[in-house]
Tab-separated table of C-alpha atoms in Angstrom:
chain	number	residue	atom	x	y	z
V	734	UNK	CA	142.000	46.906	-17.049
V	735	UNK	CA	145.292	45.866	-17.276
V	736	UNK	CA	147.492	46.528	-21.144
V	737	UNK	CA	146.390	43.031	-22.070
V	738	UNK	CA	143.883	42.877	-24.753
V	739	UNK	CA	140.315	42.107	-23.447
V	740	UNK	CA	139.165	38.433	-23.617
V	741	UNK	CA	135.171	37.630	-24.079
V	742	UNK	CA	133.974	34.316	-24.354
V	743	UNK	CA	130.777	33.737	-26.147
V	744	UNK	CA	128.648	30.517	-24.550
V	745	UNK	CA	125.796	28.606	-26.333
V	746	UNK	CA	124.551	24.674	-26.563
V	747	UNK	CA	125.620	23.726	-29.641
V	748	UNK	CA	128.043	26.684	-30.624
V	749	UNK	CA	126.917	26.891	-34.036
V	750	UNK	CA	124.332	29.827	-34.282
V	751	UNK	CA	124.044	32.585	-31.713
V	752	UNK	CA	127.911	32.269	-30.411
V	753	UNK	CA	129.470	31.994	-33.889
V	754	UNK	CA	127.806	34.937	-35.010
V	755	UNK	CA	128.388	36.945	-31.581
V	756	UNK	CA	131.972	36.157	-32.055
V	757	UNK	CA	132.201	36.635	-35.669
V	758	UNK	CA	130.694	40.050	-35.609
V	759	UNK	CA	133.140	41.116	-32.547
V	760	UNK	CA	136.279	39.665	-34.421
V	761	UNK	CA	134.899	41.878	-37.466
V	762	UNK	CA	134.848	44.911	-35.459
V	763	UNK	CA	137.240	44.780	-33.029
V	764	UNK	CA	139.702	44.666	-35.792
V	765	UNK	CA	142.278	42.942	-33.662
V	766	UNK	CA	141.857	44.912	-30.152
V	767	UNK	CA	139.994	42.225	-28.467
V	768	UNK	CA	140.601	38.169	-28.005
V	769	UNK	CA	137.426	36.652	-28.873
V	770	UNK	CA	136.426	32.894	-28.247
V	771	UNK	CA	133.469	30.682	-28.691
V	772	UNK	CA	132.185	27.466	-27.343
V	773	UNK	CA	129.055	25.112	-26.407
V	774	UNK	CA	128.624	22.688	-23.851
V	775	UNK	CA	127.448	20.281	-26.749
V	776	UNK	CA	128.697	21.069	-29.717
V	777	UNK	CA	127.018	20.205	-32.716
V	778	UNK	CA	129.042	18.984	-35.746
V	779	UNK	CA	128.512	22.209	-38.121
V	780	UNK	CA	127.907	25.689	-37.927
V	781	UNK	CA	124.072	26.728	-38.668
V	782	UNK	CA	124.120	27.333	-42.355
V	783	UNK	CA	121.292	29.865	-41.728
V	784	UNK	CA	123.474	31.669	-39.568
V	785	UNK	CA	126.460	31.402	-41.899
V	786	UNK	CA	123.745	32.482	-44.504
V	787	UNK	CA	122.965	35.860	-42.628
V	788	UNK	CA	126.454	36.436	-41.383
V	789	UNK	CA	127.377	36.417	-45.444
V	790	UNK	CA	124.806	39.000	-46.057
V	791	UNK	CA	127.310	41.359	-43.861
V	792	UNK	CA	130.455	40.021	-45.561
V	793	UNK	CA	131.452	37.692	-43.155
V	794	UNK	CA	132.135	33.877	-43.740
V	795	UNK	CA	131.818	31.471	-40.827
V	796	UNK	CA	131.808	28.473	-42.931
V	797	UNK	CA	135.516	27.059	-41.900
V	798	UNK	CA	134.661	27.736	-38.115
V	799	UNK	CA	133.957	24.250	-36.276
V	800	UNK	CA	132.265	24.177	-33.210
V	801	UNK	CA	134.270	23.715	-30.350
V	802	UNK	CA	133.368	22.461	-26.626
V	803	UNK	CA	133.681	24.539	-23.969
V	804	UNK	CA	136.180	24.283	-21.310
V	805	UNK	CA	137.249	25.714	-17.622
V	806	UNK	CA	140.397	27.372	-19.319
V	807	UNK	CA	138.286	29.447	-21.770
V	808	UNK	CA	136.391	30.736	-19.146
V	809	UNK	CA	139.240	31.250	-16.989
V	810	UNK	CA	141.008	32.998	-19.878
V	811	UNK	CA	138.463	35.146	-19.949
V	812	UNK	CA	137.657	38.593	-18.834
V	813	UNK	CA	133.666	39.017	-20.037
V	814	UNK	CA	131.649	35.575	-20.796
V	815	UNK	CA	128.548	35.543	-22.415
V	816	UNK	CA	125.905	33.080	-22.443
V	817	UNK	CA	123.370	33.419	-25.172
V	818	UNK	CA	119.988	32.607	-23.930
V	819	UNK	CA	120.615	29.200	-23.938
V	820	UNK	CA	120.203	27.882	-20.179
V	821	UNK	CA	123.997	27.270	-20.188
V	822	UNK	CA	125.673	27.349	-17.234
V	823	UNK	CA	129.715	28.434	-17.301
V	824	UNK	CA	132.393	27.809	-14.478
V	825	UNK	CA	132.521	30.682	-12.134
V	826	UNK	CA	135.475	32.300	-11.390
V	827	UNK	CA	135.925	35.231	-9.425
V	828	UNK	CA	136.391	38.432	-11.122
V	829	UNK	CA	134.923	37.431	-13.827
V	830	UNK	CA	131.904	39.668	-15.615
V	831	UNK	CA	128.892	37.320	-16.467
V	832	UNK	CA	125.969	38.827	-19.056
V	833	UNK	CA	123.531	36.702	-20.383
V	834	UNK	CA	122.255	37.676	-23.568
V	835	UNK	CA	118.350	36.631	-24.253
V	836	UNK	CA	118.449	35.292	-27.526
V	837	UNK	CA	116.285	33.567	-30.139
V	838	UNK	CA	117.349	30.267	-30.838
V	839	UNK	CA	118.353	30.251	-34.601
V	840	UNK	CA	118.709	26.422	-34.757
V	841	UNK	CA	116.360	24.833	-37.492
V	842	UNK	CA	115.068	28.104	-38.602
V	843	UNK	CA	115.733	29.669	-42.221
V	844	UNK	CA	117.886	32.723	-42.897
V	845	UNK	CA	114.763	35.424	-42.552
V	846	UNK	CA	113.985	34.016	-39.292
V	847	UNK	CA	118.156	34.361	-38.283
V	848	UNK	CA	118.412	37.845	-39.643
V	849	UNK	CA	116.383	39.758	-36.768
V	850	UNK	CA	119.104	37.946	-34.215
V	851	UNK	CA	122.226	38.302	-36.002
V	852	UNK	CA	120.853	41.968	-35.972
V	853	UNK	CA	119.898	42.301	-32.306
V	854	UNK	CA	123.859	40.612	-31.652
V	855	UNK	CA	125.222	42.764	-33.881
V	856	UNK	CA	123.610	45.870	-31.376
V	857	UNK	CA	124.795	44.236	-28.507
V	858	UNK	CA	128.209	43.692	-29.803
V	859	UNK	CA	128.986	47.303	-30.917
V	860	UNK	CA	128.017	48.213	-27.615
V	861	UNK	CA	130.371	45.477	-25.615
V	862	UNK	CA	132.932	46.787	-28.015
V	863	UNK	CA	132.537	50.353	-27.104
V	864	UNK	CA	131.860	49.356	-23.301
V	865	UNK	CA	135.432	47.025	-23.551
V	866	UNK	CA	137.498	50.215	-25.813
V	867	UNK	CA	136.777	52.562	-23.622
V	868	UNK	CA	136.950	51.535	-20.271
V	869	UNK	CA	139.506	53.065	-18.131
V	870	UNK	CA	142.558	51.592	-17.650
């Protein structure tokens, strides 16, 4: 990797559950080190308040964040994208790294139903963020 910081792109539908918490939690710990940006290929017109709900729980507010629809320059922009489980399919570009995460969908659920996935993405994103930090240059 070059000295520019790493760019990851979190992809879902609706961009209001799984990628707004992915990219929340990475923002939290990356502390800075890392560009992070979320989108969905139909975004819906809120964030999941369930999500928001069990994203508060850690001390994180995704509240303000509106979902945003995704285009070729975020994915170009980016260095890792992410798809959450969700079917969606991005833009290839070449040297690009693709991961698709196999998520529950927290859409329509309540917050004890959201808190197992906003755990299992908060696993996966300490170990992006460890994968991303310590990569050799």
């Amino acid at each position: 990797m070059n000295s520019k910081k790493p760019e990851v792109l979190f992809v879902c539908v609706h961009n209001a559950g799984r990628s707004q918490m992915a990219a929340a939690l990475l923002q939290h710990y990356a502390m800075g080190r890392v560009t992070v940006r979320s989108a969905g290929s139909a975004p819906a017109d809120k964030v999941n308040p369930a999500a928001a709900e069990a994203l508060a729980e850690l001390g994180l507010d995704i509240t303000a964040e509106v979902p945003s629809k995704l285009t070729t320059e975020d994915v170009e922009a980016s260095d890792v994208v992410i798809t959450m489980g969700c079917g969606d399919t991005c833009p290839v570009f070449p040297g690009k790294r693709y991961l698709d995460w196999e998520l529950e969908d927290p859409a329509g659920q309540g917050v004890d139903a959201v808190r197992p996935i906003r755990d299992d993405i908060d696993r996966r994103i300490r170990g992006l963020l460890a994968e991303l930090l310590d990569a050799p240059a």
